[in-house]
Coordinates of C-alpha atoms and ligand atoms in Angstrom, one line a residue:
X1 CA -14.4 33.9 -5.3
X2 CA -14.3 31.4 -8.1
X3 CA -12.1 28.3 -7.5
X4 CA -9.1 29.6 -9.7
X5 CA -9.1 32.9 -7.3
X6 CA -9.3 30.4 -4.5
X7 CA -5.9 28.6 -5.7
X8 CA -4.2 31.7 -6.5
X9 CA -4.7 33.2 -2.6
X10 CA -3.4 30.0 -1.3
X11 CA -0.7 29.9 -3.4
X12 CA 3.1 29.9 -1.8
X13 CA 6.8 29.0 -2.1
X14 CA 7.9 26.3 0.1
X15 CA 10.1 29.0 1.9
X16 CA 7.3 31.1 2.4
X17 CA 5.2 28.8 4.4
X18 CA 8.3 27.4 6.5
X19 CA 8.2 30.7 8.2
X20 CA 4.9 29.8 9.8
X21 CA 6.1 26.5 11.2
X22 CA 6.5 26.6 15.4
X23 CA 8.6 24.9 18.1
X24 CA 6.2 21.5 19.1
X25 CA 4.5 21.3 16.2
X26 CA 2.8 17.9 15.0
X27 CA 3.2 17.6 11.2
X28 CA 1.5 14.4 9.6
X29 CA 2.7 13.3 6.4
X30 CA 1.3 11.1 3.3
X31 CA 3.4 8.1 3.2
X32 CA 5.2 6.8 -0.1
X33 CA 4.3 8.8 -3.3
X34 CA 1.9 10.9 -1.7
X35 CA 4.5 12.5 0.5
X36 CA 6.0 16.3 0.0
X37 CA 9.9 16.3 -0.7
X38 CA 9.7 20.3 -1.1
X39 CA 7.7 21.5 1.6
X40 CA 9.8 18.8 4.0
X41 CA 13.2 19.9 2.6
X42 CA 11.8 23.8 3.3
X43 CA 10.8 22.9 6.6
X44 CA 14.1 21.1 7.5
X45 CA 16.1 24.0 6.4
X46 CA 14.0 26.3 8.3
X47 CA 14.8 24.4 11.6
X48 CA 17.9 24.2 10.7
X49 CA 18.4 27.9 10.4
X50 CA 16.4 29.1 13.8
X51 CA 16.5 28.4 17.1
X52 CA 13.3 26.0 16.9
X53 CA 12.8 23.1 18.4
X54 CA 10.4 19.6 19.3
X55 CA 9.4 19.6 15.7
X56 CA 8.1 15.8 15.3
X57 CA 6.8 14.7 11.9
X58 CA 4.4 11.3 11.6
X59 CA 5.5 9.5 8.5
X60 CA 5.2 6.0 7.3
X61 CA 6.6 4.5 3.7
X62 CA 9.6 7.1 3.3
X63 CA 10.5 7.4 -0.4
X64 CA 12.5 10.3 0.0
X65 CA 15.7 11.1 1.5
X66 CA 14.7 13.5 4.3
X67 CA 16.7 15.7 6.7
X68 CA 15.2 14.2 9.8
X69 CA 16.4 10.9 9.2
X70 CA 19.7 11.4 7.1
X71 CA 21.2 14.1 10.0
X72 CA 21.3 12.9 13.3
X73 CA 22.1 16.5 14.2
X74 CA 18.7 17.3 14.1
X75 CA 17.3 15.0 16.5
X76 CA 15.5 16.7 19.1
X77 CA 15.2 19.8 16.6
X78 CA 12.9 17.9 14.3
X79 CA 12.7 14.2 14.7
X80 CA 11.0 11.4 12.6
X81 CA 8.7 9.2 13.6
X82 CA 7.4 6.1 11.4
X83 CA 4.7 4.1 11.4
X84 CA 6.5 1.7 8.4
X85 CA 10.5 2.1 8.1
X86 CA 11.8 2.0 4.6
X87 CA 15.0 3.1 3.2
X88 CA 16.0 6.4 5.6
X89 CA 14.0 6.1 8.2
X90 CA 15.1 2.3 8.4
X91 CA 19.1 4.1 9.4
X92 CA 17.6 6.9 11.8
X93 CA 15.4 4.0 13.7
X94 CA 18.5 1.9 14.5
X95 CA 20.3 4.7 14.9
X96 CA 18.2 5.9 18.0
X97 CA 17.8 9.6 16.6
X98 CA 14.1 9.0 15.1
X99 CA 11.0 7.2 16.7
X100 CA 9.1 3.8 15.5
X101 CA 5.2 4.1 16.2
X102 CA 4.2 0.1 16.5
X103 CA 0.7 -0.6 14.7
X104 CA -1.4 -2.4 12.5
X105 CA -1.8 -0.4 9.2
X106 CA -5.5 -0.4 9.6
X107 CA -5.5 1.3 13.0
X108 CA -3.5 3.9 11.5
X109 CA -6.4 6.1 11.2
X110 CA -7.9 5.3 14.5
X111 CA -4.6 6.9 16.4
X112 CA -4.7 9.9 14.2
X113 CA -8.0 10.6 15.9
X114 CA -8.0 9.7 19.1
X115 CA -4.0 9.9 19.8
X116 CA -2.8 12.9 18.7
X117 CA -3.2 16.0 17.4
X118 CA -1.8 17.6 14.4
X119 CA -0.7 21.1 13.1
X120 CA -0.6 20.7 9.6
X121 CA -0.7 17.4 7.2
X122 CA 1.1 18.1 4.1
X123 CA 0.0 16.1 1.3
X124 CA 1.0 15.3 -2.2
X125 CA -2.3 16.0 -4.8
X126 CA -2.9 16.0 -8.5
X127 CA -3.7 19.0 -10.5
X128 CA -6.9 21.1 -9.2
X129 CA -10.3 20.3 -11.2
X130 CA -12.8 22.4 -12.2
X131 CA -15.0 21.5 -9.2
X132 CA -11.9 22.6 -6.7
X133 CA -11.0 19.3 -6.1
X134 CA -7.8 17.6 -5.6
X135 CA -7.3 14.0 -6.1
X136 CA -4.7 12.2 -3.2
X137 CA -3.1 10.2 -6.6
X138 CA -2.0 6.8 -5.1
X139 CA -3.5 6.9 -1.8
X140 CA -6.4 6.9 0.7
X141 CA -4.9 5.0 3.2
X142 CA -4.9 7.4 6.6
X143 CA -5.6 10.6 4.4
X144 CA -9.0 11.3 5.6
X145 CA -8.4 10.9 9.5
X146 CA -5.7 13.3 9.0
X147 CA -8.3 15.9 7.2
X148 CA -10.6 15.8 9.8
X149 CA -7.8 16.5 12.6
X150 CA -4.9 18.3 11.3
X151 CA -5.4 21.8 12.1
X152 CA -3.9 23.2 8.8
X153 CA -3.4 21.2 5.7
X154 CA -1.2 22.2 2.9
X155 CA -0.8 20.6 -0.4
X156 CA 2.2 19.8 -2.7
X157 CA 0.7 20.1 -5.9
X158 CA 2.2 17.9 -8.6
X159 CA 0.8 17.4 -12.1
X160 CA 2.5 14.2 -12.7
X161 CA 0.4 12.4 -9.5
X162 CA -2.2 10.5 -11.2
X163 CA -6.1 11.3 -10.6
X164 CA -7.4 8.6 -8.9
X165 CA -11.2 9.1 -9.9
X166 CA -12.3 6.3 -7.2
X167 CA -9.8 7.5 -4.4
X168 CA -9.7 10.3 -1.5
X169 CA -10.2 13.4 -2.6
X170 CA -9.7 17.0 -1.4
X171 CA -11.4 20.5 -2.1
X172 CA -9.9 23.6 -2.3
X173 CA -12.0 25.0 0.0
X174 CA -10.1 22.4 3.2
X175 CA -7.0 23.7 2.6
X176 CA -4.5 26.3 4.0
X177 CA -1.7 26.7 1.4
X178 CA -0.7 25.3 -1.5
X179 CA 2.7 24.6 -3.3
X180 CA 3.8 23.6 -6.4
X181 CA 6.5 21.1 -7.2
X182 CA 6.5 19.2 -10.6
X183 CA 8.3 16.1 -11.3
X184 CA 8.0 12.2 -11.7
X185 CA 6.8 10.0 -9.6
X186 CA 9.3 7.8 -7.5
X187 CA 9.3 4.2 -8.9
X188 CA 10.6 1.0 -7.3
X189 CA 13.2 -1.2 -9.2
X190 CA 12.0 -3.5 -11.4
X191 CA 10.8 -6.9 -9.8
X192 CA 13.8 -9.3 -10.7
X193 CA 13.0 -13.0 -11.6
X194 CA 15.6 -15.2 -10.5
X195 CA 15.4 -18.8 -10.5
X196 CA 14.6 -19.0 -6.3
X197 CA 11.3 -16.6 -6.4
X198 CA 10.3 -18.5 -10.2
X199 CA 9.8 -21.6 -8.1
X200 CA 8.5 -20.3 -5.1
X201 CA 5.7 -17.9 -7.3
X202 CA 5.3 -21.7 -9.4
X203 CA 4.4 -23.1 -5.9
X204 CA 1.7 -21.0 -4.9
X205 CA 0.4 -20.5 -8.1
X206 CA -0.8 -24.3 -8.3
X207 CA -2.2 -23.9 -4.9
X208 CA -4.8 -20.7 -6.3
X209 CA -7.7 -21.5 -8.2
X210 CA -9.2 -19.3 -11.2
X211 CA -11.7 -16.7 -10.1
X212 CA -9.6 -16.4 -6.3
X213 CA -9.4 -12.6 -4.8
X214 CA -5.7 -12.1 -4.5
X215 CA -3.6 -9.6 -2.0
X216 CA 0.2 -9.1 -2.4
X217 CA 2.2 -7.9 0.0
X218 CA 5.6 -5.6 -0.1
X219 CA 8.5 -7.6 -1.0
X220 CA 10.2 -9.2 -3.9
X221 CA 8.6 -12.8 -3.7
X222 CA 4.8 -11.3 -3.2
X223 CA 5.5 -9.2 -6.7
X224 CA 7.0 -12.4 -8.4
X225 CA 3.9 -14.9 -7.2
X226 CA 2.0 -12.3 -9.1
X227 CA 4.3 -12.2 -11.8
X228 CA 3.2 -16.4 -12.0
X229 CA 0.0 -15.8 -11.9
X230 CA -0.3 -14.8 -15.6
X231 CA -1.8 -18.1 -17.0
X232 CA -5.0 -17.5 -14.0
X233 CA -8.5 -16.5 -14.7
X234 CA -10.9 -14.4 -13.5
X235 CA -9.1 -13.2 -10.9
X236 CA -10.1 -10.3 -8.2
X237 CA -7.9 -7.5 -6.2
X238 CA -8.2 -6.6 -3.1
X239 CA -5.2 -5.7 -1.6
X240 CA -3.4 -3.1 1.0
X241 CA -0.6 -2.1 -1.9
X242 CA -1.1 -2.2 -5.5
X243 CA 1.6 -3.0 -7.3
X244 CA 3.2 -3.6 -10.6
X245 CA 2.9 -7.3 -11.4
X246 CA -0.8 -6.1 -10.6
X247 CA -1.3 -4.1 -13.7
X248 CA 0.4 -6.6 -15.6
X249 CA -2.0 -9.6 -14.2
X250 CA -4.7 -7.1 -15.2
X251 CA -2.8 -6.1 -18.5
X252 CA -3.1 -9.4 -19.5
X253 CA -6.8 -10.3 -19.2
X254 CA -5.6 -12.9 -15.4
X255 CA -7.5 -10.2 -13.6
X256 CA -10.9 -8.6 -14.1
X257 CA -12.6 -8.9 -10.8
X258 CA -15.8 -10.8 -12.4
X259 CA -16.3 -13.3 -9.5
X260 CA -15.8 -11.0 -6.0
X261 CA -18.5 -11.1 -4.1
X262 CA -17.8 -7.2 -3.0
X263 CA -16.7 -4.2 -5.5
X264 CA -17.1 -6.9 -8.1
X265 CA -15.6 -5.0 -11.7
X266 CA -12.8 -2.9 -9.5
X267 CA -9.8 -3.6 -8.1
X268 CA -9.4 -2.3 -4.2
X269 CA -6.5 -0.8 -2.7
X270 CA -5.6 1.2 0.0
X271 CA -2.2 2.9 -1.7
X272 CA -0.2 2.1 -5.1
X273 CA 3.3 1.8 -5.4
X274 CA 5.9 0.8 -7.8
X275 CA 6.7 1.8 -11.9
X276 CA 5.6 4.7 -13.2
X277 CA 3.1 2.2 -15.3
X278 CA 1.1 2.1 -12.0
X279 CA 0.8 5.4 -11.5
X280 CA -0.4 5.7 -15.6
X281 CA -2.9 2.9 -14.7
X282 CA -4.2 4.6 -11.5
X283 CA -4.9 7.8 -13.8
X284 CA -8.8 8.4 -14.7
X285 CA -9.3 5.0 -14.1
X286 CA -12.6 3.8 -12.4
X287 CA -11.6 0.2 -12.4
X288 CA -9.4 0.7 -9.8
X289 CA -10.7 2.1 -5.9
X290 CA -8.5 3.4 -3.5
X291 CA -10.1 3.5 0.1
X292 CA -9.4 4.5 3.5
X293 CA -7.0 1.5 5.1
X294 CA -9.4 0.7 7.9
X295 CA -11.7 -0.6 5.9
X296 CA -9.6 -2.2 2.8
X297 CA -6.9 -4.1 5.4
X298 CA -10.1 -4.7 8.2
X299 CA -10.3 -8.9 8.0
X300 CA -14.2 -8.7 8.2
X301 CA -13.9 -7.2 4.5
X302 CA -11.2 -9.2 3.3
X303 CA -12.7 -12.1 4.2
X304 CA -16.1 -11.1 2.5
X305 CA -14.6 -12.5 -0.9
X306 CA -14.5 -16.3 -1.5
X307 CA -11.2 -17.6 -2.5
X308 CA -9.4 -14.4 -1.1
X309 CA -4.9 -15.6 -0.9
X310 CA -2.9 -13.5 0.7
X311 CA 0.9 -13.6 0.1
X312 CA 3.2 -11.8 2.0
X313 CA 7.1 -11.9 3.0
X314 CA 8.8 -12.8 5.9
X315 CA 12.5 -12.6 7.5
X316 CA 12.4 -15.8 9.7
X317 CA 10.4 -18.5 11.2
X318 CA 10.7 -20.3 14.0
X319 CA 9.6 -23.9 14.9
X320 CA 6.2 -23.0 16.5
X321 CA 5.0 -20.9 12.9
X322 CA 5.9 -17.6 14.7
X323 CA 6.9 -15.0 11.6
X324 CA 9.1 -12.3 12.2
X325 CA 9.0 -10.0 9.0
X326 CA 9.7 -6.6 10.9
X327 CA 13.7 -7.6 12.5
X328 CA 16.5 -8.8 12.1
X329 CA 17.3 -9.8 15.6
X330 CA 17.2 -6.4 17.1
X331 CA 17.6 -4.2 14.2
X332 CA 14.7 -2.6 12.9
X333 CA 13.4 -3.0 9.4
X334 CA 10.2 -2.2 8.9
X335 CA 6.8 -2.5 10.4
X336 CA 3.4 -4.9 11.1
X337 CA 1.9 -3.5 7.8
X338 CA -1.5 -5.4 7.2
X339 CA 0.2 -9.0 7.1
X340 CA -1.4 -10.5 10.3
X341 CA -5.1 -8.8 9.0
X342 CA -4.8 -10.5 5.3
X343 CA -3.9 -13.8 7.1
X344 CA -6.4 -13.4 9.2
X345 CA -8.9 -12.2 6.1
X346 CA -7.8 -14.7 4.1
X347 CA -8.3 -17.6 6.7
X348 CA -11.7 -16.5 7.3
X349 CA -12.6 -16.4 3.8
X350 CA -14.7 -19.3 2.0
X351 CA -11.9 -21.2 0.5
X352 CA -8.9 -18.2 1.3
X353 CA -5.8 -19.2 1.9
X354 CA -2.6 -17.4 3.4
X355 CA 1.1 -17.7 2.2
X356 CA 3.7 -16.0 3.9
X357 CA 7.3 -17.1 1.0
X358 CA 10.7 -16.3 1.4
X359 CA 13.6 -17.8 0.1
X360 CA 15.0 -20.4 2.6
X361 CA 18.1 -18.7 3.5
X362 CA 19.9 -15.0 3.4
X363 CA 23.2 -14.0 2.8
X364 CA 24.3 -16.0 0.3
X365 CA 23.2 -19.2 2.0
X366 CA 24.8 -18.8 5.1
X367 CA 21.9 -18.2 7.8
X368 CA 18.6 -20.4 7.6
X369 CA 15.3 -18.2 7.7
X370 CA 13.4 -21.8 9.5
X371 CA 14.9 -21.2 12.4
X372 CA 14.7 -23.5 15.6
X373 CA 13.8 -20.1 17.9
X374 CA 13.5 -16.4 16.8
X375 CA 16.9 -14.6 16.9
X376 CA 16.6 -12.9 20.5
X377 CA 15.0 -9.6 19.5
X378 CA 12.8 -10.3 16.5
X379 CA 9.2 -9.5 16.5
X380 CA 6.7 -11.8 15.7
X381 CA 4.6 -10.2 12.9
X382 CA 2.5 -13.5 12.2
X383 CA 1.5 -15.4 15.6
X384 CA 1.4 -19.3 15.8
X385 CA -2.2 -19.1 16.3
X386 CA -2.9 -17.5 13.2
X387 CA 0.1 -18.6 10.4
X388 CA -1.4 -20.8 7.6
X389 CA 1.0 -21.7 4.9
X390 CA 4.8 -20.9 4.8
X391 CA 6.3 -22.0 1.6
X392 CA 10.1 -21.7 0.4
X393 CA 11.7 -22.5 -2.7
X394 CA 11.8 -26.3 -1.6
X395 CA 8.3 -26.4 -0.6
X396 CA 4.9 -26.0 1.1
X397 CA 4.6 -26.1 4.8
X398 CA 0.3 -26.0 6.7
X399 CA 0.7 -25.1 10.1
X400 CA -2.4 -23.9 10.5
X401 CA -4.2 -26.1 13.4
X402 CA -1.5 -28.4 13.1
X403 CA 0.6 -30.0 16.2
X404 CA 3.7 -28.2 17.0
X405 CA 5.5 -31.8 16.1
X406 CA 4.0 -31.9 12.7
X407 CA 4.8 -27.9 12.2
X408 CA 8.8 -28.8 12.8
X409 CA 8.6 -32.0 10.4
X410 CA 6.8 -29.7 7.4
X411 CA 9.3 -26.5 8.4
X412 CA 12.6 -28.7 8.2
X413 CA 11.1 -30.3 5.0
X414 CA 10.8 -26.8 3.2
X415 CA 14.6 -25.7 5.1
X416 CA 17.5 -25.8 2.9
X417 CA 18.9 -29.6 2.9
X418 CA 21.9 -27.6 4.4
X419 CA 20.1 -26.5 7.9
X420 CA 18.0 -29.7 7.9
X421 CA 20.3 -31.9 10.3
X422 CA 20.6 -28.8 12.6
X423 CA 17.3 -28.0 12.3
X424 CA 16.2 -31.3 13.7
X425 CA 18.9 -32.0 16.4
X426 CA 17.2 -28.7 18.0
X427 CA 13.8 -29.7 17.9
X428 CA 14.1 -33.3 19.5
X429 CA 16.5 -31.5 21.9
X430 CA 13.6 -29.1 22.6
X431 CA 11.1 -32.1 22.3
X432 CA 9.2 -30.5 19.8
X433 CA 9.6 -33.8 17.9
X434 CA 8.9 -37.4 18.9
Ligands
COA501 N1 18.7 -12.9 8.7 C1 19.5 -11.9 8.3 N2 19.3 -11.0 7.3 C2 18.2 -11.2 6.6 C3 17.3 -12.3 6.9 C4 17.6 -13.1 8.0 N3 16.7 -14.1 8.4 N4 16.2 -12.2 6.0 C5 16.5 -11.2 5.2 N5 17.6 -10.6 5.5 C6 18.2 -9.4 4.9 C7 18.4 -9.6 3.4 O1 19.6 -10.3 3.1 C8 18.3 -8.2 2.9 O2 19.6 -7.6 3.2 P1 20.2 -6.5 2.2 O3 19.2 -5.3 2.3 O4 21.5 -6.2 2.8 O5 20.2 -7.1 0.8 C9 17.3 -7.5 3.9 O6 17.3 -8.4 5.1 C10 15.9 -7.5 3.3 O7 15.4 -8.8 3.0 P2 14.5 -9.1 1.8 O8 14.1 -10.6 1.9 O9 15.2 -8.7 0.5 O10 13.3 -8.2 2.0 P3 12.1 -7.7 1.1 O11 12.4 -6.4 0.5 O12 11.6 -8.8 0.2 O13 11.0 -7.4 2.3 C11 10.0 -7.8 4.4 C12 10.7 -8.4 3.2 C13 9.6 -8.9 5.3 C14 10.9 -6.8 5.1 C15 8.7 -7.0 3.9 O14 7.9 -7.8 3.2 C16 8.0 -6.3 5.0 O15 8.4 -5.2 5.4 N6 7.0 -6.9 5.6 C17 6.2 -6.5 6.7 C18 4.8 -6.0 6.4 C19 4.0 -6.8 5.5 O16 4.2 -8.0 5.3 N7 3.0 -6.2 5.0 C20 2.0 -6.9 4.2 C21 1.0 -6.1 3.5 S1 1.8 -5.0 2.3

């Protein structure tokens, strides 16, 4: 059978393949534009329709509005369970009618073999090429692990997913069924510059010199750093998420991976996500390698490249340096990611450095994220052991090997003026200061 035969036998409708879907199934799932909106939404509507139950999907990165987290009346029917909460899951979490898998991104794939066991993974692919293969588009990150364990995988094929020529591929030949479903991409807003993140990105940028290895994390201050980088050069990637003010920096000539000491010439990734000008960028393009997350986010690679800065978001710090970037209090928001590996791979590296920014207060000014303890409930991301730099709009804070007295002097420096008073009465109460 020649590879077009091949497609054609393994072609179905979303409906179609619902019906072989069984109570206690394990489905794993691509996270963020690799996932499947139609085979999901068939699947969903399937449950919905029979008596079937225990149906638990593995997800991380939702950018789609599924059933399993938007109707709590299908909890216990089908139930989510994320590895990273964004916008749905996020609701379901707190809402107690889907599950939150704690880990680091790298271990991902580590779980996936030893943990669990899955039914079917359900990927989104580009186009079939003449060789049978299909290209994962924007991601690698837990991909393979899930190939080599699922027992069934089935593909959402969708000709406007990018070919990633230096990224996790799939042949023909590995999978059960295939669907089609064309349409764009989902893209992110548009990073917006105010004032606040122009002066934080202006702060780091004067602390990174021209040929460092850069990584940016999720977040609006990690995209606008980038976006301040512009004037750098020689710069290198190597980063868990590639995102837009990455092509730009590339775009513009700040970026072209000259002086990395590993993949020198490519930028590394482990997933891509953002404008649909990433996702053209990412097409055909062997400057750019996406690779399976244990080994992009492990520290012992990170750290291979001299210079390497890692900037990364946060939603509070305390007095000791402890970062919570995953609560707020005891509401859920997202998960560990691969911040504590890059500050780890960054500290390790021959002149790395590791920023976690964020603006010095929320909600219109009225809570302070320097906070003289962590809100009962909020995780600590980022230990006190391993935080390096924390840097708000009014500043640079090092904590790293510092004395907890000298960490409180350079946190209330970098508070807003407004918190500062506050800020201090609480650590000589505490007698964290002398
Ligand atoms: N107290 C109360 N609310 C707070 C707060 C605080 N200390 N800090 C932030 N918030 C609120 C914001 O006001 C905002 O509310 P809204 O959605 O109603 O506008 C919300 O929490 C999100 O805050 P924001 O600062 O806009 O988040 P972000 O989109 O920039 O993402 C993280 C920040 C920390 C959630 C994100 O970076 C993350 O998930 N990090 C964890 C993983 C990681 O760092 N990985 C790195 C490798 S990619």
């Amino acid at each position: 059978m020649n590879y077009n035969e091949m497609y054609q036998a393994k072609l179905t409708t979303p409906e179609k393949l619902a019906e072989a879907l069984q109570s206690g199934w394990t489905l794993g799932m691509d996270s963020g534009p690799s996932q499947t909106p139609a085979l999901m939404d068939a699947f969903a509507a399937r449950v919905r329709g029979s008596d079937l139950r225990d149906v638990k999907v593995h997800t991380m990165l939702d950018v789609y509005p599924y059933a399993f987290y938007a109707d709590d009346s299908l909890a216990g029917k089908m139930t989510g369970y994320s590895w990273f909460s964004s916008g749905g899951a996020r609701k379901a979490v707190n809402g107690g009618w889907a599950d939150f898998i704690p880990a680091y991104y790298r271990d991902i794939p580590g779980h996936i073999r030893s943990g669990y066991s899955y039914d079917a993974f359900c990927v989104a692919v580009s186009p079939m090429d003449k060789h049978g293969y299909f290209s994962l588009g924007n991601n690698a990150s837990y991909a393979q692990a899930m190939i080599d364990k699922a027992k069934r995988i089935y593909v959402e094929v969708n000709d406007k997913q990018p070919r990633a020529v230096c990224g996790a591929q799939l042949h023909i030949s590995q999978v059960d069924a295939i669907v089609e479903n064309s349409f764009p991409l989902p893209v992110l807003p548009p990073v917006t510059l105010d004032e606040v993140s122009i002066a934080i990105g202006s702060l780091i940028a004067e602390q990174i010199p021209d040929g460092a290895c850069i990584q940016l994390g999720i977040g609006a201050i990690p995209d606008a750093t980038g976006m301040a980088l512009k004037s750098k050069h020689d710069l290198g990637i190597h980063t868990e998420m590639f995102t837009d003010s990455m092509v730009e920096l590339i775009q513009c000539g700040a970026v072209n991976n000259s002086k990395k000491q590993i993949h020198r010439g490519k930028s590394v990734t482990t997933f891509a996500y953002g404008s649909q000008r990433i996702y053209d960028y990412i097409d055909d393009n062997p400057a750019i390698e996406l690779l399976p997350v244990e080994y992009v986010n492990n520290p012992e690679v990170i750290c291979k490249n001299d210079n390497m800065i890692s900037i990364n978001a946060a939603l509070e710090v305390d007095l000791w340096g402890q970062v919570c970037a995953e609560s707020v209090g005891t509401k859920h928001m997202s998960g560990s990611g691969g911040q504590i590996d890059y500050v780890r791979g960054a500290c390790q590296s021959k002149g790395g450095k590791s920023f976690i920014a964020f603006t010095s207060t929320a909600k219109g000014g009225t809570i302070s994220k320097i906070k003289p303890i962590l809100t009962p409930g909020a995780v600590c991301t980022t230990s006190k052991n391993d935080v390096d730099y924390i840097v708000t709009e009014y500043g640079i804070a090092h904590l790293r090997g510092e004395s907890l007295g000298e960490r409180a002097r350079q946190l209330i420096a970098i508070a807003h003026p407004d918190f500062r008073d506050e800020l201090r009465f609480e650590a000589k109460k505490r007698g964290i200061m002398i």
